[in-house]
Coordinates of C-alpha atoms and ligand atoms in Angstrom, one line a residue:
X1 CA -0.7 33.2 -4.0
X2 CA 1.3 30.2 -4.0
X3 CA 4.4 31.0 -1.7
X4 CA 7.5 28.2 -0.8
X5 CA 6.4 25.8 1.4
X6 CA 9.1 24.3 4.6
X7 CA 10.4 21.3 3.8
X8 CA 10.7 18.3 5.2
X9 CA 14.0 17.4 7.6
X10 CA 14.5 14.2 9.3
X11 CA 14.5 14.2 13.1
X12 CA 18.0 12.9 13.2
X13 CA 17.5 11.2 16.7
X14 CA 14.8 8.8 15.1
X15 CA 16.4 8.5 11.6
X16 CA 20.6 6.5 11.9
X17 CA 21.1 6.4 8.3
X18 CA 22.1 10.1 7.2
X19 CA 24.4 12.0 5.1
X20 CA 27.4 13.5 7.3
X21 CA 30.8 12.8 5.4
X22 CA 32.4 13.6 2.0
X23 CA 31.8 10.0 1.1
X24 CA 28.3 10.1 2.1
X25 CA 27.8 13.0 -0.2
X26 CA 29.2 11.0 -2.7
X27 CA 27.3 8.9 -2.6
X28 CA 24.7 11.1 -2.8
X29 CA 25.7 13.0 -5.7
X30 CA 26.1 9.1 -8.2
X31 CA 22.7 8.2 -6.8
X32 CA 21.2 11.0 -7.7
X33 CA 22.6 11.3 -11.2
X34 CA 25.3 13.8 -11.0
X35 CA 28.3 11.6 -12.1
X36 CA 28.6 12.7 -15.5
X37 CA 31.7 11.1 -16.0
X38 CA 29.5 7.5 -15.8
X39 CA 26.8 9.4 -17.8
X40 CA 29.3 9.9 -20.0
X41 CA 31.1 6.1 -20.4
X42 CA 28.0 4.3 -20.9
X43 CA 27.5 6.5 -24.3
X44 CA 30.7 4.7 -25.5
X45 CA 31.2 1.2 -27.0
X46 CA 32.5 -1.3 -24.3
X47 CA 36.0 -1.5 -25.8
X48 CA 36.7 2.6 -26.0
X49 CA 35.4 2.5 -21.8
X50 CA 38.8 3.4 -19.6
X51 CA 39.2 4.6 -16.8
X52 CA 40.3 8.3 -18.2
X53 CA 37.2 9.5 -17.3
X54 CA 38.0 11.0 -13.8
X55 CA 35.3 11.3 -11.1
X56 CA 35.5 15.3 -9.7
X57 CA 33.5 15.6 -6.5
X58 CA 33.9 19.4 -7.0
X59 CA 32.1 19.7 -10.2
X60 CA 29.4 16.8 -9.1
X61 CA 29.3 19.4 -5.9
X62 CA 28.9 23.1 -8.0
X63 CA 26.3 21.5 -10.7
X64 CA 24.0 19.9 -7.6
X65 CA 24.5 23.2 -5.9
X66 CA 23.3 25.0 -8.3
X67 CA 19.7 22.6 -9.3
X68 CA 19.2 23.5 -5.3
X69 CA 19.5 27.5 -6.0
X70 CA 22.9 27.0 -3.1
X71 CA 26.4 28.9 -3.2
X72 CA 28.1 26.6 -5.9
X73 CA 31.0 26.2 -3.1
X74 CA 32.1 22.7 -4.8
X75 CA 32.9 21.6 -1.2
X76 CA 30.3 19.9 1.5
X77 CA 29.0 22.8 3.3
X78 CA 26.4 22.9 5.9
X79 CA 23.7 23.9 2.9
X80 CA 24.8 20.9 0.8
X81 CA 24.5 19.0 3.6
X82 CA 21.1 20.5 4.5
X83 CA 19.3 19.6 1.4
X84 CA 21.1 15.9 1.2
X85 CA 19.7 15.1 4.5
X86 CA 15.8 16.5 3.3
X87 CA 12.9 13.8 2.5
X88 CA 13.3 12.9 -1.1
X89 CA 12.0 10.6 -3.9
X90 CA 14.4 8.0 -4.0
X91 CA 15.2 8.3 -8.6
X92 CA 17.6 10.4 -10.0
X93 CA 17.0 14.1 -10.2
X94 CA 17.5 14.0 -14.2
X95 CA 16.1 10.2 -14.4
X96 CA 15.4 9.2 -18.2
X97 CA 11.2 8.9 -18.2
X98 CA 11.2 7.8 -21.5
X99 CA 11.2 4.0 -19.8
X100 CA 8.2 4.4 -18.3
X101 CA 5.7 4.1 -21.5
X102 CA 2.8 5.3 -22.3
X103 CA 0.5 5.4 -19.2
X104 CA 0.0 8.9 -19.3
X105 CA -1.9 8.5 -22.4
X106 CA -4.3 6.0 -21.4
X107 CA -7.9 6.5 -20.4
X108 CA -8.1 3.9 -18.1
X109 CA -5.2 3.0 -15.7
X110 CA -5.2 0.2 -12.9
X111 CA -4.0 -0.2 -9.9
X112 CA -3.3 -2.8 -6.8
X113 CA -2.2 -2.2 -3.6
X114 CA 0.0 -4.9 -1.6
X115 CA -1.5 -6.0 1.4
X116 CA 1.4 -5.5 3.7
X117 CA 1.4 -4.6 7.5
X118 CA 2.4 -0.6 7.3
X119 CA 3.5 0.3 11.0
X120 CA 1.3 2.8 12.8
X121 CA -0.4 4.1 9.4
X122 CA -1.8 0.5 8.9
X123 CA -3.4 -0.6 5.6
X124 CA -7.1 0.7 6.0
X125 CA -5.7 4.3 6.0
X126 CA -2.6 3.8 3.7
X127 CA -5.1 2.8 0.7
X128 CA -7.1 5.6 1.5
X129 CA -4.4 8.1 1.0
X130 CA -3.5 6.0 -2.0
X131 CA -7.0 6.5 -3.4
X132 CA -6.8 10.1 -2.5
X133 CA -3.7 10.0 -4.8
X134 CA -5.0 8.8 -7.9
X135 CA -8.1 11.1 -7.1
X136 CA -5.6 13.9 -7.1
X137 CA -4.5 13.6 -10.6
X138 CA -7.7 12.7 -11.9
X139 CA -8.0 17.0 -11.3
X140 CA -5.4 17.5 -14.0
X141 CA -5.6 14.9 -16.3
X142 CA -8.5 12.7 -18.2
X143 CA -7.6 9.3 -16.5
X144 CA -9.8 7.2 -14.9
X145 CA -8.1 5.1 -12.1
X146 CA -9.6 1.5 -10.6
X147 CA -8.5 -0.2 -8.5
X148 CA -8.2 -3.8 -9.0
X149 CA -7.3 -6.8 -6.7
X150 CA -4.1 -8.6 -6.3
X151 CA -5.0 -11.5 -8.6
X152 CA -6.2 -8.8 -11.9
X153 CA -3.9 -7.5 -14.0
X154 CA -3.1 -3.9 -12.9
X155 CA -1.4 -1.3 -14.9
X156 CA 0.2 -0.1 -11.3
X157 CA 1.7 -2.4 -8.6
X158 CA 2.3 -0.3 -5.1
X159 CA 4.1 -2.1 -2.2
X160 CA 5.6 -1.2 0.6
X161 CA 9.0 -2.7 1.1
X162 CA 12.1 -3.3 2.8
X163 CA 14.9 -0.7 2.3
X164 CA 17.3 -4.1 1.6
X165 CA 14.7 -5.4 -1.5
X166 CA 14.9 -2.5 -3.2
X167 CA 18.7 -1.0 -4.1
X168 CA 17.1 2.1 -5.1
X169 CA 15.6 2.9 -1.8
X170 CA 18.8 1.9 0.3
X171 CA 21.9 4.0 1.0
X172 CA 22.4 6.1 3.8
X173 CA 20.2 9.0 2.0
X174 CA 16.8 9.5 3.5
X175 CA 14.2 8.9 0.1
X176 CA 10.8 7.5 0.9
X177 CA 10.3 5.2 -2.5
X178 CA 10.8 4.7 -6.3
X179 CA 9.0 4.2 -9.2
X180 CA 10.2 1.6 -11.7
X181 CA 9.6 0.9 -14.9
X182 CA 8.3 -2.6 -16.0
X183 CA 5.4 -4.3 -18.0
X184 CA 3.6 -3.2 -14.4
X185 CA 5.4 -0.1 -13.3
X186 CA 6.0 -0.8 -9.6
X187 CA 5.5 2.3 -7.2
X188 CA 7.9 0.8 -3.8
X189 CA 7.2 2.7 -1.0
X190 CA 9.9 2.4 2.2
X191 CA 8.2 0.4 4.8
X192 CA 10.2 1.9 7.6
X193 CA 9.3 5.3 6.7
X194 CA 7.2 7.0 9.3
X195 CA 3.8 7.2 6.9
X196 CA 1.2 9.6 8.2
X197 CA -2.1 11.3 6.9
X198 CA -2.0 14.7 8.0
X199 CA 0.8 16.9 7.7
X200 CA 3.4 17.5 10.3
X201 CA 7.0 17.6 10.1
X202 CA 7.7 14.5 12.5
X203 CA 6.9 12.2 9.1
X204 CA 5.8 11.6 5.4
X205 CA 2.5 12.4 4.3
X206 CA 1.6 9.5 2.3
X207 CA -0.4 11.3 -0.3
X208 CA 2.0 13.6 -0.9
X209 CA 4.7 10.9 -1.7
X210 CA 2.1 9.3 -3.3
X211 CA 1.0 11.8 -6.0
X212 CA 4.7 12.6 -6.6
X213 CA 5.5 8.8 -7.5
X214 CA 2.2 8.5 -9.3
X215 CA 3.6 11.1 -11.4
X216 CA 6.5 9.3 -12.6
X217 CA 4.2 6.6 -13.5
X218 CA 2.1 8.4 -15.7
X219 CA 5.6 10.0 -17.3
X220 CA 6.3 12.8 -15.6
X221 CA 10.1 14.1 -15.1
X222 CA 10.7 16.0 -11.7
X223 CA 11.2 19.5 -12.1
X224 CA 12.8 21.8 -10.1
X225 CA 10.3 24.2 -8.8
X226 CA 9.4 23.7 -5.1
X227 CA 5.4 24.6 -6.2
X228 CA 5.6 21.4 -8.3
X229 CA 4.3 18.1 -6.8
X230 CA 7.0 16.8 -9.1
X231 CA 10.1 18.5 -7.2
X232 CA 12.8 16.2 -6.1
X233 CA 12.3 17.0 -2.3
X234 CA 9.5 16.2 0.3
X235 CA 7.6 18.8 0.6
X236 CA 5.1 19.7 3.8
X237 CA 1.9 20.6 2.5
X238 CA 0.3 23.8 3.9
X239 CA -2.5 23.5 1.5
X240 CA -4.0 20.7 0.0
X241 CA -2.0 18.1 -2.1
X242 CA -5.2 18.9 -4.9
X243 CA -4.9 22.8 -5.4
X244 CA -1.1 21.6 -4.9
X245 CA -1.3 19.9 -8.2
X246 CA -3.4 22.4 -9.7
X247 CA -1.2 25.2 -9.0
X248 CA 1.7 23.6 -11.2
X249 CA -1.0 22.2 -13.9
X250 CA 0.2 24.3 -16.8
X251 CA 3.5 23.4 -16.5
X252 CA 3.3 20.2 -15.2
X253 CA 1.0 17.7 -16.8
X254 CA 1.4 17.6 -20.9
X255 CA -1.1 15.7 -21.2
X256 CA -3.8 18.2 -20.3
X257 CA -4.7 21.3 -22.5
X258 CA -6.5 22.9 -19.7
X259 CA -5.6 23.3 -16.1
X260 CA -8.3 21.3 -14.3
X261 CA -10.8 18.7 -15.1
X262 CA -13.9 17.3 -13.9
X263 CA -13.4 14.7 -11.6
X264 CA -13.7 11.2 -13.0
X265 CA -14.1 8.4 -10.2
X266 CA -16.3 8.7 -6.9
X267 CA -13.6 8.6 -4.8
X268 CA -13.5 11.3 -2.8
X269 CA -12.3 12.6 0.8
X270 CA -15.7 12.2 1.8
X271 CA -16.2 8.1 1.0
X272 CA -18.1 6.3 3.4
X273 CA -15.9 2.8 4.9
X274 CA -18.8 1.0 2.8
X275 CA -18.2 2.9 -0.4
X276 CA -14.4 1.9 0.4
X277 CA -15.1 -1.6 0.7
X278 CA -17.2 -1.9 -2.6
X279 CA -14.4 0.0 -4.1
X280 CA -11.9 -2.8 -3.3
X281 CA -13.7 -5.3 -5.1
X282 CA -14.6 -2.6 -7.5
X283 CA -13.4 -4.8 -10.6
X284 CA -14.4 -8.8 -9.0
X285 CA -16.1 -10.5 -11.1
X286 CA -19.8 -9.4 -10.5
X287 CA -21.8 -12.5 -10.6
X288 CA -23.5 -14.7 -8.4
X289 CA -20.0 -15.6 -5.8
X290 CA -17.7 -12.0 -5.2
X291 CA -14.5 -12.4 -3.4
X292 CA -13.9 -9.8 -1.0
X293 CA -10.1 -8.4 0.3
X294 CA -7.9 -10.7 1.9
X295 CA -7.0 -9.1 5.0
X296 CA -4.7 -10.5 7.6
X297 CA -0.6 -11.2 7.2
X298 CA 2.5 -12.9 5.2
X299 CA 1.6 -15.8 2.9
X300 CA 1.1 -19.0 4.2
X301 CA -0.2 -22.2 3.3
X302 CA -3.5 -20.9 1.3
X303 CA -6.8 -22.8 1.9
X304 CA -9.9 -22.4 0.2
X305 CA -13.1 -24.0 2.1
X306 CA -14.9 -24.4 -1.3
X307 CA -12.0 -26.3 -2.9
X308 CA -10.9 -27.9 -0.3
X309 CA -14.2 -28.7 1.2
X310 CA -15.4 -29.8 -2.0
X311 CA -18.5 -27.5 -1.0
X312 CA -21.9 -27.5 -3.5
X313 CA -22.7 -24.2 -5.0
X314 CA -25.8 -23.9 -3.0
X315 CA -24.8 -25.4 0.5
X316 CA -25.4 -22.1 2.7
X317 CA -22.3 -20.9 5.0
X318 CA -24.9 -22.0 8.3
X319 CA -22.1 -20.7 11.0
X320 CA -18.7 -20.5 12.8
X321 CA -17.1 -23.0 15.3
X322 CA -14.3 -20.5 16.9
X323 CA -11.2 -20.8 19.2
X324 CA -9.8 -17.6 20.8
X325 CA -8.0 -16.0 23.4
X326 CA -8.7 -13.0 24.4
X327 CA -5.6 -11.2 22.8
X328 CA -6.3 -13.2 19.3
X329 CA -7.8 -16.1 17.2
X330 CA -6.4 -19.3 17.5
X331 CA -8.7 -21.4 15.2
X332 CA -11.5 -21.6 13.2
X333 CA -13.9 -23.3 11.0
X334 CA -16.8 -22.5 8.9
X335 CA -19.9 -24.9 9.1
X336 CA -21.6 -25.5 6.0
X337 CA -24.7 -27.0 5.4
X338 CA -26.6 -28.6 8.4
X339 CA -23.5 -29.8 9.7
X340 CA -23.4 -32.2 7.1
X341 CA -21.6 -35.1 7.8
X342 CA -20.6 -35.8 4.3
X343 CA -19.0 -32.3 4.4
X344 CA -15.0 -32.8 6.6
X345 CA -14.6 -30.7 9.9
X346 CA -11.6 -28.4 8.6
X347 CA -10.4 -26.1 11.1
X348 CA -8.0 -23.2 10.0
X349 CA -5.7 -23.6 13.3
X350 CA -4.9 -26.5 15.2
X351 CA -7.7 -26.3 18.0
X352 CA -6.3 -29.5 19.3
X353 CA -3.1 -27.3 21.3
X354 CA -5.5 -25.7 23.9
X355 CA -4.8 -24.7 26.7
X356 CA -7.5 -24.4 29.6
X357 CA -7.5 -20.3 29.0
X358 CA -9.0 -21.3 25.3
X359 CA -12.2 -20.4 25.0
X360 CA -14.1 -21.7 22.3
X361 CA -18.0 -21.7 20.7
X362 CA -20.5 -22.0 17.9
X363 CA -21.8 -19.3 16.8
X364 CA -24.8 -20.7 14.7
X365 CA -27.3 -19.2 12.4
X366 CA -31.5 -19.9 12.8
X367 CA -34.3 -19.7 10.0
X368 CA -32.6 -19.1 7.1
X369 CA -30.5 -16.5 9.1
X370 CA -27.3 -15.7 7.2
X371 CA -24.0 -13.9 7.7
X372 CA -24.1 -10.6 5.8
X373 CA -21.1 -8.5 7.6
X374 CA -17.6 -9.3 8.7
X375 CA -15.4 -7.9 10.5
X376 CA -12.3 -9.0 11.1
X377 CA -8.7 -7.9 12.6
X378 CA -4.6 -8.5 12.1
X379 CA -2.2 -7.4 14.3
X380 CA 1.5 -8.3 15.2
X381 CA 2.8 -10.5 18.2
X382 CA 5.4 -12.0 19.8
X383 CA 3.4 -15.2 20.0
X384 CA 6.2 -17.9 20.8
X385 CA 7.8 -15.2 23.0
X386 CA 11.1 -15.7 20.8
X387 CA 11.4 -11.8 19.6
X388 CA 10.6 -12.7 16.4
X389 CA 7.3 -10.9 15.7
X390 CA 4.3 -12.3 12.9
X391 CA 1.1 -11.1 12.0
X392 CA -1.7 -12.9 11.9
X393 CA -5.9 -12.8 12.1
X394 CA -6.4 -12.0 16.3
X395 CA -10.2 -10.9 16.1
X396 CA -13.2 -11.6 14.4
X397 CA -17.0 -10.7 14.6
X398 CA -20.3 -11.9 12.7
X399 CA -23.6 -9.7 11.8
X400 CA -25.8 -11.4 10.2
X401 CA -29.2 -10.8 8.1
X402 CA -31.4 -11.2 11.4
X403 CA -29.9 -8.2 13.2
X404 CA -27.6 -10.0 15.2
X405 CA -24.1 -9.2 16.3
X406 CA -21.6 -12.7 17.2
X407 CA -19.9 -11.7 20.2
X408 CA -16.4 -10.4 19.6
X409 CA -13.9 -13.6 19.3
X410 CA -10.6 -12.1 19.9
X411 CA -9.3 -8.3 20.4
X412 CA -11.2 -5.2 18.5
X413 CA -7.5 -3.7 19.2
X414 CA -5.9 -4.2 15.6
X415 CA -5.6 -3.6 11.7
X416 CA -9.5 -3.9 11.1
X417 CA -11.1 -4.6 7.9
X418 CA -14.6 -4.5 7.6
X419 CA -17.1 -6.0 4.5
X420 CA -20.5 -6.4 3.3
X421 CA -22.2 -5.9 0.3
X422 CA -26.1 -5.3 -0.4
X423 CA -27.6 -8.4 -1.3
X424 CA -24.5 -10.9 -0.9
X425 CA -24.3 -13.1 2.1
X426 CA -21.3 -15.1 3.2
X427 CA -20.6 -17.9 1.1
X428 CA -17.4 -19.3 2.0
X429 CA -14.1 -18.6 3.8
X430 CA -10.4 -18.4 1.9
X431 CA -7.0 -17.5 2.9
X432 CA -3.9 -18.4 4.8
X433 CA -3.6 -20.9 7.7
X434 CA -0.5 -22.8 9.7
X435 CA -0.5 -23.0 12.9
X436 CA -2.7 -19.5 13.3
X437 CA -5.1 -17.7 11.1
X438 CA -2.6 -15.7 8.9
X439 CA -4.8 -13.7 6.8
X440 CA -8.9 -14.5 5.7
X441 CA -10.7 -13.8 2.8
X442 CA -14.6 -14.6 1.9
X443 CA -16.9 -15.1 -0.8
X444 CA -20.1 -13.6 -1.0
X445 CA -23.2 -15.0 -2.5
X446 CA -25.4 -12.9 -4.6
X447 CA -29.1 -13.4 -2.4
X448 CA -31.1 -11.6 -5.6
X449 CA -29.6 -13.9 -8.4
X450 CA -28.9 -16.8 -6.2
X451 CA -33.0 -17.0 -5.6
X452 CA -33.8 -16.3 -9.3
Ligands
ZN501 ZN1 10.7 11.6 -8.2
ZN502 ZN1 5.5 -5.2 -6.6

């Protein structure tokens, strides 16, 4: 039995932005598509366009009153109000799909996530309930999903963003993100939304938002049954967001002839973190160097040790030289070869600004030891003590091909990111780099091909 599900208020002490007023509902009601009258205009030729066309609040009132199944009052009651203030997709309740192309009818659709910084959900578990997403509507339609990395083409772009760079997620309303339509349909997810994984009323499950934008993507319209993963409003799941799907199946998803299908990638709820990790790099070029995720925070100066370094192919990554504090990393460099001395010392950092708290080491490899596993961390600080907050690389940690473990250089505290991959060995570090670590990235070396 499949019964109406509560849904999802804002906790009003948390949330300022609201709708309380006539003019909030207003605003409201042209957001979300009921202003006929400009519905109406655009139809006509520029030079027939007056100002005849008179905006009624009343009628804008009766018709959204009546999609939500309320008393068609025509005034702001405490109902209207109600259902303007739930948890909502941030496009028009009768948006045109017809923009959005054909990527329900492809077999294979890509995607990319942006590495941003996701308060309290934080990135590791954000793409997992992403995946979980695309997973769900493998169930109910014949797509394949991959994911791709940042610098492949991708069918999908999600991001999480700032209410202010996106005018269809700002207003006073409360709508957790949009999904536009351009040669990559972008999926924008609020950044300041309270993102969880489970369900609870005090926030948004991320999967759930997630399979509802995903939805418009693939050309879905939303429809006005609170069942439907495609209804207009948040909904609390007290089931699974899968059976949630297939429940609404049949009148959902055109693109199916039968309710359910077999499922069509190996993501699954049960993924190991390794599996995960693989999957990131899923599409990388799988030959003899793979780049792994760049992990860490904003866009800075990018450096890559290979280019930059000049670095044969076969020179072996042979250890670290690291600066840290014990709350995060203030500099590092990568030490290839023998210490060469035709290879430069480039640190990532300025080591030179210690202070007598900076602690500092090598951390070297013996025997044809190599580094197979990285872990490494980002978090958010205050670092100059000026309120204004960055996020940057504040731990790291080696394990290498002998069974060792590098002691931990920085805090274990923050966004973590873990990767290896069977047979590779680190090759070299990229990423980002001013006056801290912003973000890494490495490049593995195929060990199997490498020795052929
Ligand atoms: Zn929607
Ligand atoms: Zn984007």
């Amino acid at each position: 039995m499949v019964s109406a599900k509560p849904l999802s208020k804002r906790d009003d002490n948390s949330q300022p932005s609201s709708i309380k007023t006539e003019a909030d509902a207003m605003f409201y009601l042209k957001k979300y598509g009921y202003d006929t009258c400009e519905n109406e205009v655009k139809k006509l030729p520029m030079h027939f366009r007056t100002n005849n066309c008179q905006i009624n609040i009343r009628s804008m009132l009766k018709a959204f009153q009546t999609t939500y199944q309320l008393q068609p009052t025509g005034i702001v009651d405490e109902d209207t109000l109600m259902i303007m203030n739930f948890e909502r997709c941030c496009l028009k309740d009768n948006f045109n799909h017809s923009k959005f192309g054909k990527l329900g009818e492809k077999d294979i659709v890509t995607w990319t996530l942006n590495d941003t910084h996701i308060p309290q959900l934080g990135i590791v578990r954000a793409r997992k309930q992403i995946r979980d997403a695309f997973y769900d509507w493998t169930k109910v339609t014949s797509i394949k999903f991959y994911e791709v990395t940042r610098d492949e083409k991708a069918d999908i772009h999600l991001a999480f963003v700032e209410k202010m760079n996106d005018p269809l997620l700002s207003g006073p309303d409360t709508c957790y993100g949009a999904t536009i339509p351009a040669s990559t349909v972008e999926i924008h997810f609020d950044l300041r939304e309270k993102w969880i994984d489970y369900d609870s009323f005090s926030g948004t499950n991320l999967r759930t938002a997630a399979v509802h934008l995903i939805g418009h993507a693939l050309g879905f319209e939303h429809i006005f049954d609170k069942v439907s993963p495609m209804y207009t409003l948040y909904q609390i799941n007290d089931t699974s967001s899968e059976s949630d799907i297939e429940a609404s199946s049949e009148s959902n998803v055109e693109t199916s002839s039968e309710s359910s299908f077999e499922p069509t990638t190996t993501v699954s709820s049960s993924t190991t973190t390794l599996e995960m990790t693989k999957m990131d790099t899923f599409v990388v070029e799988k030959g003899i160097i793979q780049l792994g995720f760049l992990h860490g925070g904003v866009h800075t100066t990018p450096f890559d040790d290979s280019q930059d370094l000049n670095l044969p192919m076969m020179t072996p990554c042979l250890g670290v030289e690291v600066f840290w504090y014990p709350d995060y990393l203030f500099a590092i460099r990568f030490i290839y070869g023998d210490e060469n001395p035709s290879i430069p010392k480039i640190y990532h950092g300025d080591p030179s600004e210690r202070t007598p708290r900076l602690l500092s080491e090598k951390y070297l490899m013996e025997n044809g030891e190599r580094i197979n596993k990285i872990t490494w961390y980002a978090g958010t600080r205050n670092w100059q003590s000026d309120g204004k907050f960055i996020r940057f690389i504040t731990g790291i940690q080696f394990f290498t091909t002998a069974g060792r473990v590098s002691p931990l250089y920085g805090t274990n505290k923050d966004d973590a990111h873990t990767e290896s991959f069977d047979y590779y060995t680190l090759a070299f570090a990229k990423g980002g780099s001013i006056m801290l670590i912003d973000e890494l990235q490495f490049a593995w070396k195929n060990q199997v091909k490498y020795i052929q």
